[in-house]
Coordinates of C-alpha atoms and ligand atoms in Angstrom, one line a residue:
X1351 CA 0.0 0.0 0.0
X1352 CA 1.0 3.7 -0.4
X1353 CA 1.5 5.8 2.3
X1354 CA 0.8 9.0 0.4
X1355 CA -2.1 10.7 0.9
X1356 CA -4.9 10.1 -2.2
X1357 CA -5.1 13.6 -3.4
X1358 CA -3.9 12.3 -6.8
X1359 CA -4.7 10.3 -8.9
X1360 CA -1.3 8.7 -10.2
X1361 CA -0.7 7.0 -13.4
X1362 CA 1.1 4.0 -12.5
X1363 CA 4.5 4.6 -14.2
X1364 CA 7.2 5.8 -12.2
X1365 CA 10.7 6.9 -13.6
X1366 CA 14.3 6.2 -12.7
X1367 CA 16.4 8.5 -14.5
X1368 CA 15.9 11.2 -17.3
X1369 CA 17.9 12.6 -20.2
X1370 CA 16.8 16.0 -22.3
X1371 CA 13.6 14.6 -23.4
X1372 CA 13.2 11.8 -22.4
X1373 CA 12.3 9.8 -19.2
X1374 CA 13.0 5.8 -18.0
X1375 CA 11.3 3.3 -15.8
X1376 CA 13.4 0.9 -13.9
X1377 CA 12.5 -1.1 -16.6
X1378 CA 14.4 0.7 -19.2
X1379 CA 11.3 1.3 -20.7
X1380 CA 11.6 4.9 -22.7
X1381 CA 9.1 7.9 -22.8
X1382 CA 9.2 10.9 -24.7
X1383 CA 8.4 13.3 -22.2
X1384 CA 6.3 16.0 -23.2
X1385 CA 5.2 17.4 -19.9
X1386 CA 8.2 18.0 -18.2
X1387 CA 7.0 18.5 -14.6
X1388 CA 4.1 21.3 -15.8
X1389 CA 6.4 23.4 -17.7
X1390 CA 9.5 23.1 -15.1
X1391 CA 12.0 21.2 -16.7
X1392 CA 12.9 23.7 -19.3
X1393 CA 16.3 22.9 -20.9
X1394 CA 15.0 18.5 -20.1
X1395 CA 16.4 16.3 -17.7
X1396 CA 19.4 16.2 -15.9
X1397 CA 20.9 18.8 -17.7
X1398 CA 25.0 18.9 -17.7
X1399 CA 25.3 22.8 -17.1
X1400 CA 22.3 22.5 -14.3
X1401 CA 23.8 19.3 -13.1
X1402 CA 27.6 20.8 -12.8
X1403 CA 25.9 23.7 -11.3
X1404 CA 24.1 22.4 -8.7
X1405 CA 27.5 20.3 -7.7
X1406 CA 29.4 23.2 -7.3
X1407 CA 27.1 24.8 -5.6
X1408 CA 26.3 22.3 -2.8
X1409 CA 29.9 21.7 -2.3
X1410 CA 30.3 26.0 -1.0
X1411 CA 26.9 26.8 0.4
X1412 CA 23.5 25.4 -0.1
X1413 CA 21.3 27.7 3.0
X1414 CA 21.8 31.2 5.0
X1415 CA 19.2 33.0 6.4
X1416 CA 17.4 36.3 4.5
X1417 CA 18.4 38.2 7.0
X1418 CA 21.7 37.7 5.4
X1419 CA 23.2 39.2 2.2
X1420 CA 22.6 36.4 -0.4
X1421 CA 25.1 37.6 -3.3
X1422 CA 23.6 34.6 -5.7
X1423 CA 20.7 36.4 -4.9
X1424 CA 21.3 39.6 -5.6
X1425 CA 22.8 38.3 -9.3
X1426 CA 19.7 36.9 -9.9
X1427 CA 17.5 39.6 -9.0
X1428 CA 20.0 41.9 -11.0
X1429 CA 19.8 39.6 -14.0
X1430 CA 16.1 40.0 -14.0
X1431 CA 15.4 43.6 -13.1
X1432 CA 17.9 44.3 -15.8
X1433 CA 16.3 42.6 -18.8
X1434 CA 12.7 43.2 -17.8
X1435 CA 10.1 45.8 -16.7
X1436 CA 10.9 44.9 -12.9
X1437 CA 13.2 47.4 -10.6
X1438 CA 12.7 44.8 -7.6
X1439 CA 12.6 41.0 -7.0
X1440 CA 11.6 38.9 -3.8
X1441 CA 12.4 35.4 -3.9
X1442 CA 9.9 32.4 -3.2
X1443 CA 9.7 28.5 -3.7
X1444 CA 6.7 27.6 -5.6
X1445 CA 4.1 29.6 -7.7
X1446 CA 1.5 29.6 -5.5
X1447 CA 3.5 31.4 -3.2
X1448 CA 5.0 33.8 -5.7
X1449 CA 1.0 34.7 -6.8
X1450 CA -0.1 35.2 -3.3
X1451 CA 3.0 37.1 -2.6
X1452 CA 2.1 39.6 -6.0
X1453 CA -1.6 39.7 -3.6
X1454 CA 0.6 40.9 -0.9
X1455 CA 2.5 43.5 -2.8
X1456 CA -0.4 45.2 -4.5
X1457 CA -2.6 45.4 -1.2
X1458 CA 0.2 46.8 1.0
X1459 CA 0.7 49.4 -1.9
X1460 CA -2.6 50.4 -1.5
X1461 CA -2.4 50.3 2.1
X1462 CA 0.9 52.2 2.4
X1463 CA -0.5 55.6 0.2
X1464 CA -3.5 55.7 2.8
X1465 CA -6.0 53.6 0.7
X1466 CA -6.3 50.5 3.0
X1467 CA -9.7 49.8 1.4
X1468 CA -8.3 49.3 -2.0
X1469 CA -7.6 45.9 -1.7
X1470 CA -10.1 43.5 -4.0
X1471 CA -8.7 41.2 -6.4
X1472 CA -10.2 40.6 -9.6
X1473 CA -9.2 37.6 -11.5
X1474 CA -10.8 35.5 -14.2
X1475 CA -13.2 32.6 -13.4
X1476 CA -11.7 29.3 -12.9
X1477 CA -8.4 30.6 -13.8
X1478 CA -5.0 29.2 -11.8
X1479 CA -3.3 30.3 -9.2
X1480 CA -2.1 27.8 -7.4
X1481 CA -3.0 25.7 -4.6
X1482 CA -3.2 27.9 -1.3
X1483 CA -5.8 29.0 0.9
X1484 CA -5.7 32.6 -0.7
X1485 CA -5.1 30.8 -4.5
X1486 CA -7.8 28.2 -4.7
X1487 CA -10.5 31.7 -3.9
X1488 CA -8.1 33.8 -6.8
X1489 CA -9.0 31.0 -8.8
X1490 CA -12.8 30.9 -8.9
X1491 CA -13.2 27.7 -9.4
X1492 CA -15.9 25.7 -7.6
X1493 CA -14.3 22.5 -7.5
X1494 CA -10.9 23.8 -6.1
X1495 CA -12.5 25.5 -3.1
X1496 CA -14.8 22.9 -2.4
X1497 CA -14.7 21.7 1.6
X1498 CA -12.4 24.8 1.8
X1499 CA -14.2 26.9 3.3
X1500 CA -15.1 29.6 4.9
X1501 CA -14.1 31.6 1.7
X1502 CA -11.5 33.6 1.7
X1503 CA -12.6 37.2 1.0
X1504 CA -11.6 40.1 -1.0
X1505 CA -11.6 38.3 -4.8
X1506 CA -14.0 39.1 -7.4
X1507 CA -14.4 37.4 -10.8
X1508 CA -15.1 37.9 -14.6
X1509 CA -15.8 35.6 -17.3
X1510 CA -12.6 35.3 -19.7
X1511 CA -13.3 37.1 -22.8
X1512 CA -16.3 39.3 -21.6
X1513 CA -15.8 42.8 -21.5
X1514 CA -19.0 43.8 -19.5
X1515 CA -18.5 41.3 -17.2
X1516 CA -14.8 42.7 -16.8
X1517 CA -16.0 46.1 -16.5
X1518 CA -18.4 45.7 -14.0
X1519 CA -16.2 43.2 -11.8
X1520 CA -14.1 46.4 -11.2
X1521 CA -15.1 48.9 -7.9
X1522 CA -13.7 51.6 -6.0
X1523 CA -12.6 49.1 -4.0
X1524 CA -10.5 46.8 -6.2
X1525 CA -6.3 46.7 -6.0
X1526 CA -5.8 44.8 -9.0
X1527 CA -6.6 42.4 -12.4
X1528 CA -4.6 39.4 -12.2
X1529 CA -4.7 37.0 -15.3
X1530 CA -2.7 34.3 -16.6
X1531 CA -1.4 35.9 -20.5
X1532 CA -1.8 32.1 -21.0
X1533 CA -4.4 30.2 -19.4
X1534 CA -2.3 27.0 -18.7
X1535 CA -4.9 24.5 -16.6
X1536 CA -7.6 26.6 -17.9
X1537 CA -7.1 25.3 -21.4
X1538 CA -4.8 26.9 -23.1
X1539 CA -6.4 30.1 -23.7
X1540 CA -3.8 32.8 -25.0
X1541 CA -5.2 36.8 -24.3
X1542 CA -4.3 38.7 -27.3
X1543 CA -1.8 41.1 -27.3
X1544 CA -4.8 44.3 -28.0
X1545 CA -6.4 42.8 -24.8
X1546 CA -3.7 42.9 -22.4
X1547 CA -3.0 46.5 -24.0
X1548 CA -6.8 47.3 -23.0
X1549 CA -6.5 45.9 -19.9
X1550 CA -3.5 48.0 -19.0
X1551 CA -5.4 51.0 -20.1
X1552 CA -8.2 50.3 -18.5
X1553 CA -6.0 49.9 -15.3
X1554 CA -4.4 52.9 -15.3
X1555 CA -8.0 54.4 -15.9
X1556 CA -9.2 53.3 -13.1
X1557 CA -5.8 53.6 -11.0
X1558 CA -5.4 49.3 -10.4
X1559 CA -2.5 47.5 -10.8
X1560 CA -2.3 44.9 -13.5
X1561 CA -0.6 41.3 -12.2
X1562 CA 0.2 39.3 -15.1
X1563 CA 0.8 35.5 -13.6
X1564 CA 3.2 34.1 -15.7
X1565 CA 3.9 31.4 -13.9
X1566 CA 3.3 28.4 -16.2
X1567 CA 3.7 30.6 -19.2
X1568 CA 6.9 32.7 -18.4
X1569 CA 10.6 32.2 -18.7
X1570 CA 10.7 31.8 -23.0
X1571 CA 7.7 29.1 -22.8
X1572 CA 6.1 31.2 -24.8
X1573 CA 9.0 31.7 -27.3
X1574 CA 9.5 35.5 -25.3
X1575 CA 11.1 35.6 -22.1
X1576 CA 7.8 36.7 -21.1
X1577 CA 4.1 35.8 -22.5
X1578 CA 3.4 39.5 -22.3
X1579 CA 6.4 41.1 -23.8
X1580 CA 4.8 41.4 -27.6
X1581 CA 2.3 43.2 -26.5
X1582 CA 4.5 46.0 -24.9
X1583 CA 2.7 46.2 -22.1
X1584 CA 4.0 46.9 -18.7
X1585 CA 2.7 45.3 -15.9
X1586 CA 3.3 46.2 -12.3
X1587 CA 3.8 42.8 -11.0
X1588 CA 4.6 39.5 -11.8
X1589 CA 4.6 36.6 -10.2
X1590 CA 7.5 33.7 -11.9
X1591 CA 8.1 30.0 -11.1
X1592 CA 8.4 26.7 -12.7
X1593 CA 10.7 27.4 -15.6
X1594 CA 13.1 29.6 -13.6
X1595 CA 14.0 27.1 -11.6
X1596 CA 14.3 23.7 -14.4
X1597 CA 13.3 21.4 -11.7
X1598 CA 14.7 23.0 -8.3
X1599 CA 11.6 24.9 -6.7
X1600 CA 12.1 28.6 -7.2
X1601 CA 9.1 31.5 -7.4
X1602 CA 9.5 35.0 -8.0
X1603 CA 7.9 37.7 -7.6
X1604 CA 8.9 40.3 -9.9
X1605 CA 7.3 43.9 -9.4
X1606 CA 8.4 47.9 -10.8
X1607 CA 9.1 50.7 -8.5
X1608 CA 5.6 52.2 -7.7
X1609 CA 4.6 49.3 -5.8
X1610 CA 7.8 48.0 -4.1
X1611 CA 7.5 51.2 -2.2
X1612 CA 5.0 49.5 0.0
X1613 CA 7.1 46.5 1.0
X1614 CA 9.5 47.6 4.0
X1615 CA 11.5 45.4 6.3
X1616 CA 8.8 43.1 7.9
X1617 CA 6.3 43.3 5.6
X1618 CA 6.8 39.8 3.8
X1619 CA 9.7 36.5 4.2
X1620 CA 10.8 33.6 3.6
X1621 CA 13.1 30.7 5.0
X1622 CA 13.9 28.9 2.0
X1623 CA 13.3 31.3 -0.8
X1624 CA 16.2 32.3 -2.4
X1625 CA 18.9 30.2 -1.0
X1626 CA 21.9 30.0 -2.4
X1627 CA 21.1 26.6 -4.0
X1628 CA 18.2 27.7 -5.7
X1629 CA 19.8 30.9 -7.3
X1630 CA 22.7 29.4 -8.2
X1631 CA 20.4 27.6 -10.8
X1632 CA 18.1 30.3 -11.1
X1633 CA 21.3 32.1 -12.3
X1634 CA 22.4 29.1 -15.0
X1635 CA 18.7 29.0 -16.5
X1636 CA 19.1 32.7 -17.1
X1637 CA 22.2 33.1 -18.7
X1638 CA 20.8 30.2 -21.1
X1639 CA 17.3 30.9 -21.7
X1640 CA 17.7 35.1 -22.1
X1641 CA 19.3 34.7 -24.8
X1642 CA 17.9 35.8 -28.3
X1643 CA 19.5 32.6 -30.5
X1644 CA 18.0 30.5 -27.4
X1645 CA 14.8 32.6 -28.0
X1646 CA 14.3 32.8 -31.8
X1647 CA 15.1 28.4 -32.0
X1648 CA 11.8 27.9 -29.1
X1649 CA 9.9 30.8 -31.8
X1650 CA 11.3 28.2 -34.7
X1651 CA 10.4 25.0 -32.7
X1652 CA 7.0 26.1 -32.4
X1653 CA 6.4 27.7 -35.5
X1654 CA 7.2 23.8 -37.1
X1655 CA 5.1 22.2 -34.1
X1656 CA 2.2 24.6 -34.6
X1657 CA 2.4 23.7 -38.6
X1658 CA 2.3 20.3 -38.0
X1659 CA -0.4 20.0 -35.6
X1660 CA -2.9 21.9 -37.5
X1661 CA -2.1 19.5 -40.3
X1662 CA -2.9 16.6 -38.0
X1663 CA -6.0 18.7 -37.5
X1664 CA -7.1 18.8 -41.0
X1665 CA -6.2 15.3 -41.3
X1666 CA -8.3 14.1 -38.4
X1667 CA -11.5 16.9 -38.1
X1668 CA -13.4 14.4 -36.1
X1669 CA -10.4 13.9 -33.6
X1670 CA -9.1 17.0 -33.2
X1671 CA -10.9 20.1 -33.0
X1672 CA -8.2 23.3 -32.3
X1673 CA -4.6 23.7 -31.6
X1674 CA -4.0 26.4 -29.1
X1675 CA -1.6 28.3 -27.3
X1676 CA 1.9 29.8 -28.4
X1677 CA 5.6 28.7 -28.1
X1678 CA 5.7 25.8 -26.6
X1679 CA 3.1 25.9 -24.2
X1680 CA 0.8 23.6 -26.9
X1681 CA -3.0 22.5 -26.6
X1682 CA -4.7 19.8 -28.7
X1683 CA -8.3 20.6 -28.1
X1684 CA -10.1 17.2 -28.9
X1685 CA -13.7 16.8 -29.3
X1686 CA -14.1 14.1 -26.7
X1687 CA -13.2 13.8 -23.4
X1688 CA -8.8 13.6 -23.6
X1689 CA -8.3 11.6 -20.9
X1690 CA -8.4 8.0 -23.3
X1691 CA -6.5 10.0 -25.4
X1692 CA -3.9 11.1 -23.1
X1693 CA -4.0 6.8 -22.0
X1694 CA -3.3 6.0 -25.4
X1695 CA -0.2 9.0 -25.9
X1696 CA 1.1 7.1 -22.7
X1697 CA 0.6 3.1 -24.1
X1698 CA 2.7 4.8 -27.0
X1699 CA 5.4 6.0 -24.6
X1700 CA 4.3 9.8 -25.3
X1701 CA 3.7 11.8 -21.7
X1702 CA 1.1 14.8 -21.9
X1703 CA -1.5 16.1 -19.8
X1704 CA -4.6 17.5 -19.3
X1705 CA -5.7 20.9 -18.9
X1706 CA -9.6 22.3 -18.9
X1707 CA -12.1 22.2 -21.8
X1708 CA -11.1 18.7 -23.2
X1709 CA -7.1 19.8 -24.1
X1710 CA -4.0 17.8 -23.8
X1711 CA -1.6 19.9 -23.0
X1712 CA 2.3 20.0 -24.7
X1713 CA 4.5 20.8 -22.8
X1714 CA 8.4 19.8 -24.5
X1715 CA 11.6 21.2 -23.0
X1716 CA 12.7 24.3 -24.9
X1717 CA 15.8 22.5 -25.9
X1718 CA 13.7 19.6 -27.6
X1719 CA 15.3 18.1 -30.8
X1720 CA 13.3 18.4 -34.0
X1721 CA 13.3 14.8 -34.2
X1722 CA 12.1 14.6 -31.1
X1723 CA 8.8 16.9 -32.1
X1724 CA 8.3 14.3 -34.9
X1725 CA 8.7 11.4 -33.1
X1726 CA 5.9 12.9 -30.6
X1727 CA 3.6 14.1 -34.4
X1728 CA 4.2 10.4 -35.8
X1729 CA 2.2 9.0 -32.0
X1730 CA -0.2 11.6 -31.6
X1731 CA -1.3 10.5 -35.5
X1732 CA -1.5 7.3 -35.1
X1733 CA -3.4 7.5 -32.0
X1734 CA -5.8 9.7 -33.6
X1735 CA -5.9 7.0 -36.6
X1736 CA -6.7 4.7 -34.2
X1737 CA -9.3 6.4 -32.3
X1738 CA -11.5 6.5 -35.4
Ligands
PLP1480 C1 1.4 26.1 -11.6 C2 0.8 27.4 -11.5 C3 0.8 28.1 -10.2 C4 1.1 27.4 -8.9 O1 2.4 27.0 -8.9 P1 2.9 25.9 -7.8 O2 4.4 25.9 -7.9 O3 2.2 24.6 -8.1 O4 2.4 26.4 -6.5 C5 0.3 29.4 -10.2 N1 -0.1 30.0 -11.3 C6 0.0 29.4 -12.5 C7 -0.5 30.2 -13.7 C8 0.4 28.1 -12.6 O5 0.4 27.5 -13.8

């Protein structure tokens, strides 16, 4: 029996080692892996530059306190500040903590110019956020919160894609709009680049910050360092994990000067978030991934991927019904239900995963081989041959 409590539902396969994209069972058995831990594994597994750079690392200094300088830290931080909109970072360990700490930011903003009562949250129904107390109410989502109670308050919702319902979510009482620029377990659902340019003028309109969660679809998954950054928008704070960290949990919360003003000594930590571990990696994924050749080969990968897949689509209408998303953050929307689907990706050594609205989600590493995207076309046809 397993001692782990049942709050998932595991596929029985479990893994022994992994290389780039690929994982193995004990077995020896071989998977193209095409999840990657949700979008974490970035450059695959047990890469050689993360691998030498964790060695190193653990062999000077793994954990110090915050209330120590942190130089790794402070590179990090720099790294980012300097290459984004951001003039201030403050280090987490998982996304769920990075969004609620962007909650935290915006609301002691607020609190800190003498307007303690602008402090609603308004995010998009059944969005993500993560798992937390806080989270699970950002998200909106019935089935996350249920048995959770009592609610948690100060979120209000709109319907994604609904203007009015947008419009009229938003009071004198509300801090700030936080979205996903890429629903990831929502579907897939990409906001266009004129919406998040409406949405930041409607902020500033109506004086409320603008969180852009980019979480699952930051850190080049989209084939920009950021899912926002073609839209020239400017956010005021954004909250980063999975990618940054390619498999060592590291969140982020990224945020410009305006807001930071609000976060003085005591106002928000951490014990493990940004150790010297962590941002030793955090350091090696940024000097590979911000990079425009590393950039411009994920906008290449997906450009092939994208062409491909809709082919599949016109080659199996009943099957497959839209190809979302952008980069490499991929959904097949099927017309079923996915999950035999996803069953039969698997019998064919092919790992995806679900997301909302009937889509398995494609998640490669943004070092995968072009081989390696046609090895994973070559089983998702056949499977929808099969399904016929
Ligand atoms: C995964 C995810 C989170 C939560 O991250 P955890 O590390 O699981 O806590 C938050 N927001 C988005 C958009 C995500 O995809």
């Amino acid at each position: 029996m397993s001692y782990l409590a049942k709050n998932y539902n595991r596929k029985k396969i479990s893994f022994e080692r992994g290389k780039g994209a690929y994982l193995y069972t004990s077995k020896g058995t071989k998977y193209l892996d095409f999840v990657q831990g949700i979008a974490v594994n970035c450059l695959g597994h047990a890469n050689p530059k993360l691998v030498k750079v964790i060695k190193d690392q653990s062999k000077k200094l793994w954990h110090v306190s915050n209330a120590f300088q942190i130089p790794e830290g402070e590179k990090l931080a720099k790294k980012l500040c300097k290459r984004t909109f951001a003039d201030f970072v403050m280090f987490q360990n998982s996304g769920t903590e990075a969004t609620e700490a962007a909650i935290k930011v915006a609301r002691r903003y607020f609190y800190s110019i003498g307007k303690p009562n602008k402090n609603r949250i308004l995010c998009v129904k059944n969005s993500f956020h993560g798992r937390t107390i806080a989270a699970i109410f950002a998200s909106g989502s019935k089935k996350m919160v249920e048995g959770f109670g009592p609610k948690v308050p100060g979120f209000d919702h709109f319907i994604f894609g609904n203007h009015k319902s947008l419009k009229k979510g938003i009071s004198k009482n509300t801090a700030a709009i936080m979205i996903e620029p890429i629903m990831g377990e929502g579907g897939i659902k990409v906001i266009p680049d004129w919406c998040l340019k409406e949405l930041r003028k409607l902020c500033d309109k109506k004086k409320i910050l603008l969180i852009l969660d980019e979480v699952q679809c930051g850190i080049a998954r989209s084939g920009d360092f950021f899912a926002f950054e073609k839209s020239k928008v400017k956010p005021d704070i954004v909250p980063i994990a999975k990618g940054i960290g390619g498999g060592f949990p590291i969140g982020a919360v990224l945020m410009n000067k305006k807001v930071a003003s609000g976060m003085i000594p005591g106002t928000h930590g951490s014990t493990f978030g940004g150790n010297p571990l962590a941002m030793a990696v955090g350091n090696k994924i940024m000097d590979i991934v911000y990079n425009k050749k590393f950039l411009n080969n994920v906008k290449y990968l997906s450009k092939y991927f994208f062409f491909k897949l809709n082919k599949l689509r016109e080659k199996h209408p009943t099957i497959i019904r839209e190809i979302r998303g952008r980069g490499l953050l991929i959904g097949i929307q099927i017309h079923k239900n996915q999950t035999k689907f996803i069953k039969k990706l698997i019998d064919n050594k092919l790992l995806t995963i679900r997301a909302a609205e009937n889509v398995v989600r494609i998640l490669p590493p943004l070092n995968v081989k072009k081989n390696e995207i046609d090895q994973a076309l070559k089983i998702i046809d056949k499977v929808c041959t099969e399904t016929k």
